[in-house]
Short mmCIF file of C-alpha atoms in Angstrom, two decimals:
data_model
loop_
_atom_site.label_atom_id
_atom_site.label_comp_id
_atom_site.label_asym_id
_atom_site.label_seq_id
_atom_site.Cartn_x
_atom_site.Cartn_y
_atom_site.Cartn_z
CA MET A 1 -38.39 12.05 14.45
CA ASN A 2 -35.79 14.72 14.88
CA SER A 3 -32.83 15.64 12.71
CA ILE A 4 -29.75 17.12 14.48
CA ALA A 5 -26.79 18.63 12.81
CA GLY A 6 -23.57 19.05 14.86
CA PRO A 7 -22.45 17.93 18.26
CA PRO A 8 -23.88 18.74 21.72
CA ALA A 9 -23.81 22.54 22.04
CA GLY A 10 -24.00 25.04 24.87
CA GLY A 11 -24.11 28.76 25.33
CA ASN A 12 -26.11 31.20 23.31
CA MET A 13 -26.55 30.46 19.60
CA PRO A 14 -23.06 29.37 18.57
CA HIS A 15 -22.70 28.15 15.08
CA PRO A 16 -22.05 24.40 14.86
CA ALA A 17 -18.42 23.59 14.28
CA LYS A 18 -17.32 23.93 10.67
CA LYS A 19 -16.75 20.68 8.98
CA LYS A 20 -14.73 20.42 5.75
CA LEU A 21 -16.11 17.77 3.46
CA SER A 22 -13.20 16.26 1.42
CA LYS A 23 -11.72 13.00 0.50
CA LYS A 24 -9.90 13.01 3.81
CA ARG A 25 -12.72 14.02 6.06
CA SER A 26 -16.38 13.12 5.49
CA LEU A 27 -19.62 13.95 7.25
CA GLY A 28 -21.31 10.88 8.84
CA VAL A 29 -25.06 10.35 8.66
CA HIS A 30 -26.41 8.47 11.59
CA ILE A 31 -29.88 7.25 12.62
CA LYS A 32 -31.30 6.24 15.96
CA MET A 33 -34.29 3.92 16.21
CA ASN A 34 -36.98 4.36 18.79
CA THR A 35 -36.39 0.90 20.07
CA GLU A 36 -32.59 1.14 20.39
CA ASN A 37 -30.34 3.09 22.78
CA PHE A 38 -27.56 3.47 20.39
CA SER A 39 -27.00 5.14 17.02
CA ARG A 40 -26.31 3.48 13.70
CA LYS A 41 -24.28 4.85 10.79
CA MET A 42 -25.84 4.80 7.39
CA LEU A 43 -23.67 7.01 5.10
CA SER A 44 -20.62 9.09 4.74
CA ILE A 45 -20.97 12.17 2.59
CA ALA A 46 -18.00 14.14 1.27
CA VAL A 47 -17.34 16.85 -1.24
CA ASN A 48 -14.58 16.28 -3.94
CA HIS A 49 -12.09 19.10 -3.13
CA ARG A 50 -11.17 19.29 -6.88
CA ASP A 51 -14.50 19.64 -8.58
CA GLY A 52 -17.10 20.26 -5.82
CA GLY A 53 -18.96 17.03 -6.61
CA VAL A 54 -20.76 15.15 -3.97
CA MET A 55 -19.51 11.68 -2.89
CA VAL A 56 -21.53 9.18 -0.87
CA THR A 57 -20.30 5.98 0.78
CA PRO A 58 -22.94 3.57 2.35
CA HIS A 59 -22.21 1.74 5.56
CA LEU A 60 -23.59 -1.74 6.22
CA GLN A 61 -22.69 -4.01 9.05
CA ASN A 62 -22.27 -7.29 7.27
CA TRP A 63 -21.88 -6.69 3.65
CA GLY A 64 -22.48 -9.75 1.48
CA ASP A 65 -22.40 -9.36 -2.29
CA ILE A 66 -22.43 -5.64 -3.13
CA VAL A 67 -23.84 -4.79 -6.54
CA THR A 68 -23.21 -1.59 -8.56
CA SER A 69 -25.34 -1.27 -11.67
CA GLU A 70 -27.01 1.09 -14.16
CA LEU A 71 -30.77 1.49 -14.24
CA THR A 72 -31.83 1.65 -17.91
CA VAL A 73 -35.03 2.64 -19.72
CA PRO A 74 -36.08 -0.08 -22.28
CA ALA A 75 -37.97 0.69 -25.48
CA SER A 76 -41.13 -0.41 -23.87
CA GLY A 77 -40.73 2.18 -21.16
CA GLY A 78 -40.30 1.93 -17.41
CA LEU A 79 -37.05 1.47 -15.51
CA VAL A 80 -35.08 -1.72 -15.04
CA PRO A 81 -31.68 -2.66 -13.63
CA ASP A 82 -29.17 -3.90 -16.18
CA GLU A 83 -28.65 -7.18 -14.45
CA ALA A 84 -26.33 -8.46 -17.22
CA GLY A 85 -23.98 -5.54 -16.42
CA TYR A 86 -23.93 -6.10 -12.68
CA VAL A 87 -20.51 -5.48 -11.01
CA ILE A 88 -20.43 -7.71 -7.86
CA THR A 89 -17.85 -7.27 -5.14
CA GLY A 90 -17.45 -8.42 -1.60
CA PRO A 91 -17.09 -6.62 1.70
CA ASP A 92 -13.42 -5.89 1.07
CA ASN A 93 -14.17 -3.54 -1.74
CA LYS A 94 -17.06 -1.30 -0.84
CA PRO A 95 -18.54 1.03 -3.53
CA LYS A 96 -19.11 4.77 -3.66
CA LEU A 97 -21.41 7.08 -5.47
CA HIS A 98 -19.98 10.26 -7.07
CA TYR A 99 -22.19 13.01 -8.54
CA HIS A 100 -19.57 15.08 -10.31
CA ARG A 101 -20.07 18.81 -10.49
CA SER A 102 -20.13 18.46 -14.33
CA GLY A 103 -23.28 16.26 -13.98
CA MET A 104 -21.67 12.88 -14.59
CA SER A 105 -22.93 10.55 -11.85
CA SER A 106 -21.17 7.24 -11.27
CA VAL A 107 -21.03 4.28 -8.94
CA GLN A 108 -17.76 2.29 -8.57
CA PRO A 109 -16.01 -0.12 -6.21
CA GLN A 110 -13.46 1.99 -4.39
CA LYS A 111 -10.47 -0.25 -5.10
CA PHE A 112 -11.11 -0.46 -8.83
CA MET A 113 -8.88 1.99 -10.76
CA GLY A 114 -8.98 3.61 -14.10
CA GLY A 115 -12.73 3.39 -14.50
CA GLU A 116 -12.87 -0.39 -14.09
CA GLY A 117 -16.33 -1.45 -13.03
CA ARG A 118 -17.72 2.12 -13.19
CA LYS A 119 -21.27 2.62 -14.15
CA THR A 120 -22.07 6.17 -15.35
CA ILE A 121 -25.01 8.38 -16.42
CA HIS A 122 -24.82 11.97 -17.62
CA LEU A 123 -27.05 14.44 -15.90
CA PRO A 124 -27.15 18.23 -15.55
CA SER A 125 -24.32 20.06 -13.73
CA LEU A 126 -24.75 20.83 -10.05
CA ASP A 127 -24.45 24.50 -10.91
CA GLU A 128 -27.76 24.18 -12.93
CA LEU A 129 -29.91 22.48 -10.32
CA ASP A 130 -32.44 24.01 -8.02
CA GLY A 131 -34.92 21.87 -6.17
CA VAL A 132 -33.73 18.65 -7.88
CA GLN A 133 -33.23 15.34 -6.15
CA ILE A 134 -29.84 13.88 -7.06
CA PHE A 135 -29.82 10.59 -5.02
CA SER A 136 -31.97 8.53 -2.62
CA VAL A 137 -31.66 5.85 0.00
CA ALA A 138 -34.26 3.21 0.67
CA ALA A 139 -33.38 0.85 3.53
CA ARG A 140 -35.16 -1.72 5.68
CA VAL A 141 -34.21 -0.68 9.19
CA PRO A 142 -32.34 -1.35 11.27
CA ALA A 143 -31.20 -4.25 9.07
CA LYS A 144 -27.42 -4.24 8.57
CA LEU A 145 -26.65 -0.63 9.56
CA PRO A 146 -23.64 -0.69 11.89
CA TRP A 147 -24.05 0.58 15.47
CA ASP A 148 -20.33 0.58 16.53
CA GLN A 149 -19.10 3.38 14.30
CA LYS A 150 -17.29 6.54 15.62
CA VAL A 151 -19.40 9.70 15.95
CA ASN A 152 -17.51 12.87 14.98
CA LYS A 153 -18.26 16.54 15.61
CA GLY A 154 -20.61 17.84 12.93
CA ASP A 155 -22.10 14.47 12.06
CA ILE A 156 -25.76 14.37 11.23
CA PHE A 157 -28.38 12.38 13.29
CA ASN A 158 -31.94 11.51 12.48
CA ILE A 159 -33.73 10.33 15.62
CA MET A 160 -36.77 8.38 14.72
CA ASP A 161 -38.80 8.67 17.84
CA LEU A 162 -41.89 6.91 16.41
CA ALA A 163 -42.45 3.25 17.22
CA GLY A 164 -43.00 0.87 14.31
CA VAL A 165 -40.65 2.30 11.74
CA ARG A 166 -39.69 -0.38 9.27
CA THR A 167 -38.35 1.60 6.37
CA LEU A 168 -36.20 4.71 5.98
CA LEU A 169 -36.38 6.70 2.83
CA LEU A 170 -33.77 9.60 2.40
CA SER A 171 -33.97 12.01 -0.43
CA ALA A 172 -31.00 14.33 -1.14
CA VAL A 173 -31.94 17.51 -3.00
CA ILE A 174 -29.85 20.33 -4.41
CA TYR A 175 -31.16 23.90 -3.90
CA ASP A 176 -29.70 27.18 -5.19
CA ARG A 177 -27.74 28.64 -2.31
CA ASN A 178 -28.43 32.20 -3.58
CA LYS A 179 -32.21 31.86 -2.76
CA ILE A 180 -31.46 31.35 0.99
CA PRO A 181 -30.75 34.37 3.17
CA ALA A 182 -27.02 34.93 3.67
CA GLY A 183 -27.17 34.58 7.44
CA SER A 184 -29.42 31.56 7.34
CA VAL A 185 -26.89 28.85 6.41
CA GLY A 186 -23.72 29.91 8.10
CA GLY A 187 -23.11 33.28 6.60
CA MET A 188 -21.01 34.48 3.56
CA ASP A 189 -17.74 34.14 5.57
CA ALA A 190 -18.09 30.39 5.87
CA ILE A 191 -15.27 28.93 3.76
CA ASP A 192 -16.01 25.22 4.55
CA PRO A 193 -19.37 23.37 4.22
CA VAL A 194 -21.38 23.61 7.41
CA SER A 195 -24.46 21.53 8.33
CA PHE A 196 -27.47 22.84 10.15
CA ALA A 197 -30.61 21.45 11.47
CA SER A 198 -33.72 23.01 9.86
CA ASN A 199 -36.89 24.14 11.64
CA HIS A 200 -38.51 21.08 10.15
CA ASN A 201 -37.77 17.89 12.06
CA ASN A 202 -36.88 15.73 9.02
CA ALA A 203 -34.48 17.98 7.07
CA VAL A 204 -30.75 18.82 7.40
CA LEU A 205 -28.95 21.40 5.25
CA VAL A 206 -25.35 21.16 4.15
CA ASP A 207 -23.90 24.31 2.72
CA LEU A 208 -21.61 23.61 -0.19
CA SER A 209 -20.56 27.15 -0.97
CA GLY A 210 -17.13 26.63 0.72
CA TYR A 211 -16.04 24.85 -2.46
CA GLY A 212 -17.34 27.60 -4.84
CA LEU A 213 -20.55 25.74 -5.51
CA GLU A 214 -23.47 28.07 -4.78
CA ALA A 215 -25.73 25.25 -3.64
CA VAL A 216 -27.12 23.62 -0.47
CA LEU A 217 -27.59 19.86 -0.26
CA VAL A 218 -30.67 19.08 1.82
CA LEU A 219 -31.25 15.58 3.23
CA HIS A 220 -34.96 14.89 3.68
CA PHE A 221 -35.53 11.88 6.01
CA ARG A 222 -38.70 9.89 5.69
CA PRO A 223 -39.20 7.17 8.26
CA MET A 224 -42.18 4.89 7.39
CA PRO A 225 -44.14 2.06 9.03
CA GLU A 226 -44.61 0.45 5.63
CA THR A 227 -42.15 -2.19 4.42
CA LEU A 228 -40.34 -1.83 1.08
CA PRO A 229 -41.91 -3.76 -1.81
CA ASP A 230 -40.92 -7.46 -1.93
CA PHE A 231 -38.91 -6.89 -5.16
CA ALA A 232 -36.65 -4.18 -3.51
CA ALA A 233 -33.28 -4.82 -2.11
CA ASP A 234 -32.72 -4.41 1.66
CA PHE A 235 -30.62 -1.28 0.90
CA SER A 236 -30.50 0.89 -2.27
CA LEU A 237 -28.52 4.04 -3.00
CA VAL A 238 -29.59 5.36 -6.29
CA SER A 239 -28.59 8.50 -8.22
CA PHE A 240 -30.78 10.20 -10.85
CA HIS A 241 -32.55 13.40 -11.86
CA GLN A 242 -36.13 13.02 -10.59
CA ASP A 243 -37.69 14.61 -13.77
CA ARG A 244 -35.64 12.46 -16.13
CA LEU A 245 -35.53 9.15 -14.27
CA THR A 246 -37.84 7.40 -16.81
CA THR A 247 -35.85 8.77 -19.75
CA ASP A 248 -32.25 8.92 -18.58
CA GLY A 249 -32.23 6.14 -15.92
CA GLY A 250 -29.86 6.07 -13.05
CA VAL A 251 -27.03 4.33 -11.37
CA ALA A 252 -27.29 2.32 -8.19
CA ILE A 253 -25.48 0.50 -5.32
CA HIS A 254 -27.62 -2.22 -3.56
CA ASP A 255 -27.32 -5.01 -1.05
CA GLY A 256 -29.53 -7.91 -0.27
CA PRO A 257 -31.99 -9.94 -2.36
CA GLY A 258 -34.03 -7.99 -4.88
CA ILE A 259 -33.30 -5.01 -7.17
CA PRO A 260 -32.52 -1.35 -6.60
CA TYR A 261 -35.38 0.86 -5.40
CA ALA A 262 -35.44 4.56 -6.25
CA ALA A 263 -37.18 6.62 -3.45
CA LEU A 264 -38.77 9.70 -5.04
CA LEU A 265 -39.72 12.84 -3.07
CA HIS A 266 -42.80 14.42 -4.62
CA PRO A 267 -43.44 17.20 -4.69
CA ILE A 268 -40.01 18.66 -3.85
CA PRO A 269 -40.67 21.13 -0.96
CA ALA A 270 -39.65 24.74 -1.35
CA VAL A 271 -36.89 26.02 1.01
CA HIS A 272 -39.30 28.18 3.03
CA GLU A 273 -41.23 25.03 3.97
CA PHE A 274 -38.47 23.55 6.02
CA HIS A 275 -36.01 26.27 6.79
CA GLN A 276 -35.92 29.58 8.56
CA THR A 277 -33.13 31.60 10.09
CA SER A 278 -34.42 30.70 13.56
CA ALA A 279 -33.54 27.14 12.81
CA LEU A 280 -29.87 27.90 13.70
CA ASP A 281 -30.72 27.73 17.46
CA PRO A 282 -28.36 25.05 18.89
CA VAL A 283 -29.73 21.62 19.46
CA ILE A 284 -28.57 19.78 22.56
CA SER A 285 -28.43 15.98 22.22
CA THR A 286 -26.56 13.11 23.78
CA ILE A 287 -26.43 9.76 21.88
CA GLU A 288 -24.44 6.92 23.36
CA ASN A 289 -23.30 3.95 21.34
CA ARG A 290 -24.07 0.89 23.52
CA PRO A 291 -24.06 -2.72 22.51
CA PRO A 292 -27.21 -3.85 20.85
CA PRO A 293 -29.38 -6.50 22.60
CA PRO A 294 -28.70 -10.15 21.58
CA GLY A 295 -29.89 -10.86 17.94
CA ASN A 296 -30.21 -7.08 17.17
CA ALA A 297 -26.80 -6.36 15.81
#
């Protein structure tokens, strides 16, 4: 498996093109299966230009019922979805996740206004976090991930070059930007968020300091041969604080039969385990979107 940040590059060590993450322009996250000769889009990630919060919109090919919900902690312990409070929409009103800089994390169908249908939990501010997972994805692959989506400069790819991958787990972790060498994630003069491949083949760094947030969002990809548990939905996007999941709960977006599944990364790796300055060497890659074989859309 290989993670690539940025478009095909040439020459000697150019920085990948700067990519502003905002409501108007987002960063696509794509995967490529070993058995397919085209890429699939999984997520769009953006930064709210007003508060620096992270916003995530999942992409599925054939959305059926889309469910947004809160994961609660009952008196007996554990973690369960509040099925009575499910907000169910169709493919014409896809939901998004927003982890506000203040620490409020919410899921909401995008066409609902004024907080209607919003599910919210209150977590620590992004400014307080270091080495903390703020959301995860658990997906049966390739399942419904769309293959015919436009690929933009600066988008992120995870190439799963191992045969037999049936599940993809993705953990998004916030790290303190000040603990990473200045020249190691785009430099102090970078005014917009920039994404870089790390020296580890399953991590991509997105520098958020262009919005005044001294943090780096790192996407840790974990392709697996095992299937998700039978009770788990085909696709889950869950936001939480990993150390407080069983006390504070979370919020979730899921699709397919079953309930949301929170994918935890444990232990959280230190920055030096997956990133070095040498990781900024350009990565050359060509991925063509071609029609999938019959029955594999």
